[in-house]
Amino acid sequence: MFWNKETETLKGDKLEKLQIKRLKWTITQAEKIPFYKKLLNNSNISSDDIRKTEDIHKLPLTKKTDLQGGYPFGFLAVPKKEIVRIHTTSGTTGKPTVVGYTRQDLDNWSELIARNLTMVGLTADDTFQNAVNYGLFTGGLGFHYGAEKIGMTVIPSGTGNTKRQIEMIDDFGVTALHCTPSYAMHLSEVAEAMGTELESLRTGMFGAEPWSDNMRGILEEKLGVTAYDSYGMSEMYGPGAAFECKERNGLHFWHDSYFIEIIDPDTEEVLEPGQKGELVVTPLVKEAMPLLRYRTGDITMILEDECPCGRGPKIARLTGRSDDMLVIRGINVFPSQIEHVLRSIPEVGDQFMVYVDRINHLDEMTIDVEIKREFFKGELSDLERIQKKIIHSLKELLNLRTKVSLVEPESLPRFEGKAKRVIDKRGDKF
Ligand code: DLL
């Protein structure tokens, strides 16, 4: 099923012509941003230099840190008056990336979500529970408007209150569920304990964090759904960038709205289809915040098999990152954020270690923190107070519950070279 068959199946010359036209427009739009104006001037490139899609390789790359440097509105290409919505990423040291949307951007975005939903067979006959955070996180409002666009009955349930969520699935006859794979797993366990089979559910759409095919199998069995992978990032509107079709063999990237490349993260050399590397995305229709060759940090490859569904190129499911960003229960966390929080607490000593594991299918983060000697002698109640303070500060900045153990000064490993303060034990434990 197609939402926009002509665009979704565009191939060959016709597609290239559209991509070039939109790429030129994006460059012109980017030139309105002082950062890009300078960058393009320095490299002596303008939209006139783009004649074929390969010419995109001439453009400079954009990094996440460039965007952070523009906080808050340095990357907006339109007057603030034309911005109708703002979302933000969680950011590294308290300064998030601000993403602005014009009305046109919101229309474009809901069109992409409408395509995703239609691609997996959903229609106005479906009842859709959107069990993700409805705040600055793009998964909530992003999916919401796309689902309304195709006329589904939308339940904006948000996260939490899991028993109530399960009652709603049963009472309202929910057929399609969207959430992070971790929350889906939790939901399935609570449903099991409540003794319900969630009979109405048919389709599960999960994303915002990596999840394996093993986990897909478990979720499908426990929830009784066919599960689809959904990829996106705030900088590219949010979800809606790439999505699995019914074949479930790679994610279709919406080729009329994004131009994708894979590079070697160390040399920045452009790689061929079938070669794994870092995904670089150039949005082709983003008005408020155009970006040129944005380094996503995500590792994947372009798949060139002709998909039986008739749509364009796909990427392989995402397995890792080229930087140290951790995705924990769908929330992006940089070790530098943890460090920032800990260093702002006077009782905290020199070293800390972060352990990430997956326990009962849910990500858990435990942090061992050294306490300064003068605070370590104190009463147990003092230590409890310090522990609570650290947990609270981490929750405030990361929006994530963590376990914190206080340890004696000089008991944690010291590093001679690069510190390796994060031990991710999740491996393939999905
Ligand atoms: O996670 C947008 C989104 C919402 C996608 C709902 C899908 C569903 P950010 O919070 O900016 O945006 O995080 C983007 O999350 O660069 C990846 O590292 C990771 N990520 C997102 N989707 C997937 C996925 C949203 N399907 C970052 N598989 C990205 C693996 C994913 N990692």
Coordinates of C-alpha atoms and ligand atoms in Angstrom, one line a residue:
M1 CA 0.0 0.0 0.0
F2 CA 1.2 3.5 -0.9
W3 CA 0.5 6.9 0.5
N4 CA 2.2 8.6 -2.4
K5 CA 3.0 6.0 -5.0
E6 CA 4.6 8.2 -7.6
T7 CA 7.1 9.7 -5.2
E8 CA 7.8 6.5 -3.2
T9 CA 8.7 4.6 -6.4
L10 CA 10.5 7.3 -8.3
K11 CA 13.7 5.9 -9.9
G12 CA 16.5 6.7 -12.3
D13 CA 16.7 10.0 -14.1
K14 CA 13.4 11.3 -12.7
L15 CA 14.6 10.8 -9.2
E16 CA 18.0 12.3 -9.9
K17 CA 16.5 15.4 -11.4
L18 CA 14.2 15.9 -8.4
Q19 CA 17.1 15.3 -6.0
I20 CA 19.4 17.8 -7.8
K21 CA 16.6 20.4 -7.9
R22 CA 16.0 20.0 -4.2
L23 CA 19.7 19.9 -3.3
K24 CA 20.2 23.2 -5.1
W25 CA 17.3 24.7 -3.2
T26 CA 18.7 23.3 0.1
I27 CA 22.1 24.9 -0.6
T28 CA 20.4 28.3 -1.3
Q29 CA 18.4 27.9 1.9
A30 CA 21.6 27.0 3.8
E31 CA 23.4 30.1 2.5
K32 CA 21.0 32.1 4.7
I33 CA 22.7 30.7 7.7
P34 CA 26.0 32.6 8.5
F35 CA 27.8 29.4 9.4
Y36 CA 27.1 27.8 6.0
K37 CA 27.6 31.1 4.1
K38 CA 31.1 31.3 5.4
L39 CA 31.8 27.6 4.9
L40 CA 30.5 27.6 1.3
N41 CA 32.4 30.9 0.5
N42 CA 35.6 29.5 1.9
S43 CA 35.3 26.3 -0.2
N44 CA 34.1 28.3 -3.2
I45 CA 31.0 26.3 -3.8
S46 CA 27.5 27.3 -4.6
S47 CA 24.4 25.6 -5.9
D48 CA 25.6 26.1 -9.5
D49 CA 28.3 23.5 -8.9
I50 CA 25.7 20.8 -8.4
R51 CA 25.0 19.2 -11.8
K52 CA 24.8 15.5 -10.9
T53 CA 24.1 13.9 -7.5
E54 CA 27.8 12.9 -7.1
D55 CA 28.6 16.6 -6.9
I56 CA 27.2 16.5 -3.4
H57 CA 30.6 15.1 -2.3
K58 CA 32.1 18.5 -3.0
L59 CA 30.1 20.0 -0.1
P60 CA 31.5 20.3 3.4
L61 CA 30.3 17.9 6.1
T62 CA 28.4 19.2 9.2
K63 CA 29.0 17.8 12.6
K64 CA 26.8 17.6 15.7
T65 CA 29.2 20.0 17.5
D66 CA 28.7 22.6 14.7
L67 CA 25.0 22.6 15.5
Q68 CA 25.7 22.9 19.3
G69 CA 27.9 25.9 18.5
G70 CA 24.9 27.6 17.0
Y71 CA 22.8 27.3 20.1
P72 CA 20.0 28.4 20.3
F73 CA 18.9 29.8 16.9
G74 CA 22.1 30.0 14.8
F75 CA 21.0 27.3 12.3
L76 CA 17.6 28.8 11.4
A77 CA 17.3 29.8 7.8
V78 CA 14.0 31.6 8.3
P79 CA 12.9 34.5 10.6
K80 CA 11.8 33.4 14.0
K81 CA 8.3 34.5 13.1
E82 CA 8.0 31.7 10.6
I83 CA 9.0 29.0 13.2
V84 CA 5.8 27.3 14.4
R85 CA 7.4 24.6 16.5
I86 CA 10.6 23.8 18.3
H87 CA 12.0 20.4 19.3
T88 CA 15.4 19.8 20.9
T89 CA 17.8 17.0 21.3
S90 CA 19.1 16.1 24.8
G91 CA 22.5 17.7 24.2
T92 CA 25.9 17.0 25.6
T93 CA 26.8 19.5 28.3
G94 CA 23.4 21.0 28.9
K95 CA 23.2 22.7 25.6
P96 CA 20.9 20.9 23.3
T97 CA 20.5 21.2 19.5
V98 CA 17.5 23.3 18.8
V99 CA 15.4 22.2 15.7
G100 CA 12.9 24.7 14.3
Y101 CA 10.0 23.8 12.0
T102 CA 8.0 26.0 9.7
R103 CA 4.5 25.1 8.9
Q104 CA 5.7 23.6 5.6
D105 CA 8.2 21.5 7.6
L106 CA 5.4 20.1 9.8
D107 CA 3.4 19.3 6.6
N108 CA 6.4 17.6 5.1
W109 CA 7.1 15.6 8.2
S110 CA 3.5 14.3 8.7
E111 CA 3.6 13.3 5.0
L112 CA 6.6 11.1 5.7
I113 CA 5.0 9.5 8.7
A114 CA 1.8 8.9 6.7
R115 CA 3.9 7.1 4.2
N116 CA 5.5 4.9 6.9
L117 CA 2.2 4.0 8.4
T118 CA 0.6 3.3 5.0
M119 CA 3.6 1.2 3.9
V120 CA 3.0 -1.3 6.7
G121 CA -0.7 -1.6 5.9
L122 CA -2.3 0.8 8.3
T123 CA -5.4 2.9 7.4
A124 CA -8.2 5.0 8.8
D125 CA -9.7 1.8 10.1
D126 CA -6.8 1.4 12.6
T127 CA -6.6 2.5 16.2
F128 CA -3.2 3.7 17.1
Q129 CA -1.6 4.0 20.6
N130 CA 1.4 6.3 20.6
A131 CA 3.2 5.3 23.8
V132 CA 6.2 7.6 23.5
N133 CA 7.1 10.9 25.2
Y134 CA 5.1 13.8 23.9
G135 CA 7.5 16.5 24.9
L136 CA 10.5 17.7 23.1
F137 CA 11.2 14.2 21.9
T138 CA 10.1 14.0 18.3
G139 CA 8.5 10.5 18.5
G140 CA 5.4 11.8 20.1
L141 CA 4.1 14.7 18.1
G142 CA 5.8 13.4 14.9
F143 CA 3.9 10.2 14.8
H144 CA 0.8 11.8 16.1
Y145 CA 0.2 14.2 13.2
G146 CA 1.2 11.6 10.6
A147 CA -1.3 9.1 12.1
E148 CA -4.1 11.8 12.2
K149 CA -3.3 12.7 8.6
I150 CA -4.2 9.2 7.4
G151 CA -7.3 9.3 9.6
M152 CA -6.3 6.7 12.2
T153 CA -7.9 6.9 15.6
V154 CA -5.0 8.2 17.7
I155 CA -4.5 7.7 21.4
P156 CA -1.8 10.0 22.6
S157 CA -1.0 7.9 25.6
G158 CA 2.5 9.0 26.1
T159 CA 4.8 6.9 28.4
G160 CA 4.3 5.5 31.9
N161 CA 1.3 4.2 33.7
T162 CA 1.8 0.9 32.0
K163 CA -1.3 -0.9 33.5
R164 CA -3.5 1.8 32.2
Q165 CA -1.8 1.7 28.8
I166 CA -2.6 -2.0 28.7
E167 CA -6.2 -1.5 29.7
M168 CA -6.6 1.1 26.9
I169 CA -5.2 -1.4 24.3
D170 CA -7.9 -3.9 25.4
D171 CA -10.7 -1.5 26.0
F172 CA -10.3 0.7 22.9
G173 CA -9.3 -2.2 20.6
V174 CA -5.9 -0.8 19.7
T175 CA -4.5 -2.4 16.5
A176 CA -1.2 -0.5 16.2
L177 CA 1.3 0.5 18.8
H178 CA 4.3 2.8 18.6
C179 CA 7.0 2.9 21.3
T180 CA 10.6 2.2 22.0
P181 CA 11.5 -1.5 21.8
S182 CA 12.5 -1.3 25.5
Y183 CA 9.1 0.0 26.5
A184 CA 7.4 -2.6 24.3
M185 CA 9.3 -5.3 26.2
H186 CA 8.2 -3.8 29.5
L187 CA 4.6 -3.5 28.3
S188 CA 4.5 -7.1 27.2
E189 CA 5.7 -8.3 30.6
V190 CA 3.2 -6.2 32.5
A191 CA 0.5 -7.5 30.1
E192 CA 1.6 -11.0 30.8
A193 CA 1.4 -10.5 34.5
M194 CA -2.1 -8.9 34.1
G195 CA -3.1 -12.0 32.2
T196 CA -4.2 -10.3 29.0
E197 CA -3.3 -11.5 25.5
L198 CA -3.7 -8.0 23.9
E199 CA -5.9 -9.6 21.3
S200 CA -6.6 -6.5 19.2
L201 CA -2.9 -5.7 18.5
R202 CA -1.6 -6.4 15.0
T203 CA 1.2 -4.0 14.3
G204 CA 4.1 -2.8 16.4
M205 CA 6.4 0.1 15.3
F206 CA 9.5 0.4 17.3
G207 CA 12.5 2.7 17.1
A208 CA 14.6 5.5 18.6
E209 CA 17.2 3.0 19.8
P210 CA 19.0 -0.1 18.5
W211 CA 17.1 -3.5 18.8
S212 CA 18.1 -6.8 17.4
D213 CA 16.2 -9.4 15.3
N214 CA 16.2 -11.6 18.4
M215 CA 14.3 -8.9 20.2
R216 CA 12.0 -8.5 17.2
G217 CA 11.1 -12.2 17.6
I218 CA 10.4 -11.9 21.3
L219 CA 8.2 -8.8 20.9
E220 CA 6.3 -10.3 18.0
E221 CA 5.5 -13.4 20.1
K222 CA 4.7 -11.6 23.3
L223 CA 2.6 -8.8 21.8
G224 CA 1.2 -10.8 18.9
V225 CA 2.3 -8.2 16.4
T226 CA 4.3 -7.8 13.2
A227 CA 7.1 -5.5 14.3
Y228 CA 8.7 -2.8 12.1
D229 CA 11.8 -0.8 12.7
S230 CA 11.7 3.0 12.5
Y231 CA 14.7 5.3 12.2
G232 CA 15.1 9.0 12.4
M233 CA 16.8 11.8 14.4
S234 CA 15.7 15.2 15.7
E235 CA 18.0 17.0 13.2
M236 CA 16.0 15.4 10.3
Y237 CA 12.6 16.3 11.7
G238 CA 12.6 13.1 13.9
P239 CA 11.1 9.7 13.0
G240 CA 10.1 9.5 9.4
A241 CA 13.5 9.4 7.8
A242 CA 13.6 5.6 7.2
F243 CA 11.2 2.8 7.9
E244 CA 10.8 -0.9 7.1
C245 CA 8.3 -2.0 4.5
K246 CA 6.5 -5.3 4.8
E247 CA 9.5 -7.2 3.5
R248 CA 11.4 -6.2 6.7
N249 CA 14.7 -6.5 5.1
G250 CA 16.2 -3.0 5.5
L251 CA 14.7 0.5 6.0
H252 CA 13.6 2.6 3.1
F253 CA 15.1 6.1 3.3
W254 CA 12.6 8.6 1.8
H255 CA 14.8 9.4 -1.2
D256 CA 12.8 12.5 -2.3
S257 CA 13.4 14.2 1.1
Y258 CA 16.9 13.0 2.1
F259 CA 20.1 12.3 0.2
I260 CA 22.2 9.7 1.9
E261 CA 25.8 8.7 1.8
I262 CA 28.0 6.4 3.8
I263 CA 31.5 7.6 4.8
D264 CA 34.5 6.1 6.5
P265 CA 34.2 7.9 9.9
D266 CA 38.0 8.2 10.2
T267 CA 39.1 9.3 6.7
E268 CA 35.7 10.8 5.6
E269 CA 36.1 8.9 2.3
V270 CA 32.7 8.1 0.6
L271 CA 32.0 4.4 0.6
E272 CA 30.2 2.2 -1.9
P273 CA 26.8 0.5 -1.3
G274 CA 27.3 -2.6 0.7
Q275 CA 30.1 -1.1 2.7
K276 CA 29.5 -0.3 6.3
G277 CA 30.3 3.2 7.6
E278 CA 28.8 6.3 9.1
L279 CA 25.6 7.6 7.6
V280 CA 25.6 11.1 6.3
V281 CA 22.3 12.8 5.5
T282 CA 21.4 15.9 3.5
P283 CA 17.8 16.8 4.0
L284 CA 16.3 18.0 0.7
V285 CA 13.1 19.7 1.8
K286 CA 13.9 21.1 5.2
E287 CA 13.0 24.8 5.3
A288 CA 13.7 26.1 8.8
M289 CA 16.8 24.1 9.4
P290 CA 18.5 23.0 6.2
L291 CA 21.7 21.0 6.8
L292 CA 24.5 19.9 4.4
R293 CA 26.0 16.4 4.7
Y294 CA 25.1 15.9 8.3
R295 CA 27.2 13.3 10.1
T296 CA 24.7 11.2 12.0
G297 CA 27.3 9.1 13.9
D298 CA 25.2 6.1 13.1
I299 CA 26.8 3.0 11.5
T300 CA 25.0 1.3 8.6
M301 CA 25.3 0.6 4.9
I302 CA 23.2 1.2 1.8
L303 CA 21.4 -1.9 0.4
E304 CA 20.9 -1.9 -3.3
D305 CA 18.8 -4.9 -3.7
E306 CA 15.6 -4.1 -5.7
C307 CA 13.0 -4.3 -3.0
P308 CA 9.9 -6.3 -4.1
C309 CA 7.7 -3.5 -2.7
G310 CA 8.9 -1.2 -5.5
R311 CA 10.3 1.6 -3.3
G312 CA 13.8 3.0 -3.5
P313 CA 17.1 2.4 -1.6
K314 CA 17.3 1.0 1.9
I315 CA 19.8 1.1 4.8
A316 CA 20.6 -1.9 6.9
R317 CA 19.3 -1.9 10.5
L318 CA 21.4 0.3 12.7
T319 CA 23.9 -1.5 15.0
G320 CA 26.2 1.1 16.5
R321 CA 27.7 4.6 16.5
S322 CA 31.0 6.1 15.4
D323 CA 31.1 8.3 18.6
D324 CA 30.7 7.5 22.3
M325 CA 26.9 8.3 22.4
L326 CA 24.9 5.7 24.2
V327 CA 21.2 5.1 23.5
I328 CA 19.6 4.0 26.8
R329 CA 15.9 3.3 26.8
G330 CA 15.6 5.5 23.7
I331 CA 17.4 8.5 25.4
N332 CA 20.7 9.7 23.9
V333 CA 23.4 10.0 26.5
F334 CA 27.0 11.2 26.1
P335 CA 29.5 10.2 28.8
S336 CA 30.5 13.9 28.8
Q337 CA 27.0 14.7 30.1
I338 CA 27.4 12.3 33.0
E339 CA 30.8 13.8 33.7
H340 CA 29.3 17.3 33.6
V341 CA 26.7 16.4 36.3
L342 CA 29.2 14.6 38.5
R343 CA 31.8 17.4 38.4
S344 CA 29.2 19.9 39.5
I345 CA 28.6 18.0 42.8
P346 CA 31.2 19.1 45.4
E347 CA 31.2 15.8 47.3
V348 CA 32.2 13.8 44.2
G349 CA 35.8 12.7 43.9
D350 CA 38.0 12.2 40.9
Q351 CA 36.8 9.1 39.2
F352 CA 33.6 7.4 38.1
M353 CA 32.7 4.4 36.0
V354 CA 29.5 3.8 34.0
Y355 CA 28.2 0.3 33.4
V356 CA 25.3 -0.3 31.0
D357 CA 23.6 -3.6 30.9
R358 CA 20.3 -5.1 29.8
I359 CA 18.4 -6.7 32.6
N360 CA 15.1 -8.3 31.9
H361 CA 15.2 -6.7 28.4
L362 CA 15.5 -3.2 29.9
D363 CA 18.6 -1.0 29.7
E364 CA 20.0 -0.2 33.1
M365 CA 22.8 2.3 33.8
T366 CA 24.8 1.9 37.0
I367 CA 27.4 4.5 38.0
D368 CA 30.2 3.9 40.5
V369 CA 31.2 7.3 41.9
E370 CA 34.2 8.0 44.1
I371 CA 33.5 10.3 47.0
K372 CA 36.0 12.7 48.4
R373 CA 37.7 11.4 51.5
E374 CA 36.3 14.1 53.8
F375 CA 32.8 13.1 53.0
F376 CA 33.4 9.3 53.1
K377 CA 33.9 9.1 56.9
G378 CA 30.4 10.5 57.5
E379 CA 27.3 8.8 58.7
L380 CA 25.4 6.4 56.5
S381 CA 22.6 9.0 56.3
D382 CA 25.1 11.5 54.8
L383 CA 26.1 9.0 52.1
E384 CA 22.5 8.3 51.3
R385 CA 21.9 12.1 51.0
I386 CA 24.9 12.4 48.5
Q387 CA 23.7 9.3 46.6
K388 CA 20.2 10.8 46.2
K389 CA 21.6 14.1 45.2
I390 CA 23.6 12.5 42.4
I391 CA 20.7 10.4 41.2
H392 CA 18.4 13.5 41.2
S393 CA 20.9 15.6 39.3
L394 CA 21.4 12.9 36.6
K395 CA 17.7 12.5 36.3
E396 CA 17.3 16.3 35.9
L397 CA 19.8 16.5 33.0
L398 CA 19.5 13.2 31.3
N399 CA 15.8 12.5 32.0
L400 CA 17.0 9.0 32.9
R401 CA 16.8 6.9 36.1
T402 CA 20.2 5.6 37.0
K403 CA 21.6 3.5 39.9
V404 CA 24.5 5.1 41.7
S405 CA 26.9 3.4 44.1
L406 CA 29.3 5.5 46.2
V407 CA 32.8 4.0 46.4
E408 CA 35.9 4.8 48.4
P409 CA 38.4 7.3 47.1
E410 CA 41.1 5.8 44.9
S411 CA 39.2 2.5 44.5
L412 CA 38.3 2.9 40.8
P413 CA 40.6 2.2 37.9
R414 CA 43.0 5.0 36.8
F415 CA 43.8 5.4 33.1
E416 CA 47.1 6.2 31.5
G417 CA 45.8 6.7 28.0
K418 CA 42.3 7.6 26.9
A419 CA 40.0 7.0 29.8
K420 CA 37.5 4.2 29.2
R421 CA 34.8 5.1 31.7
V422 CA 31.9 3.4 30.0
I423 CA 31.5 -0.4 30.0
D424 CA 28.6 -1.4 27.8
K425 CA 27.7 -5.0 28.7
R426 CA 24.6 -5.1 26.5
G427 CA 26.4 -6.7 23.5
D428 CA 23.9 -8.8 21.8
K429 CA 21.7 -9.2 24.9
F430 CA 18.6 -7.8 23.3
Ligands
DLL1 O1 15.2 9.0 18.3 C1 13.7 10.0 16.6 C2 12.9 8.8 16.6 C3 11.7 8.8 17.4 C4 13.2 7.7 15.8 C5 10.9 7.7 17.3 C6 12.3 6.6 15.8 C7 11.2 6.6 16.5 P1 16.8 11.5 18.6 O2 16.3 11.5 20.0 O3 17.4 12.7 18.0 O4 15.7 11.1 17.6 O5 17.9 10.3 18.5 C8 18.5 9.9 17.2 O6 18.7 7.7 18.0 O7 21.0 9.1 15.6 C9 20.3 6.8 16.5 O8 21.6 6.8 17.1 C10 19.2 6.4 17.5 N1 18.1 5.7 16.7 C11 17.0 6.3 16.3 N2 16.2 5.3 15.7 C12 16.9 4.2 15.7 C13 16.7 2.8 15.3 C14 14.9 10.0 17.6 N3 15.6 2.4 14.7 C15 19.4 8.8 17.4 N4 17.7 1.9 15.5 C16 19.9 8.3 16.1 C17 18.9 2.3 16.1 C18 18.2 4.4 16.4 N5 19.1 3.5 16.6

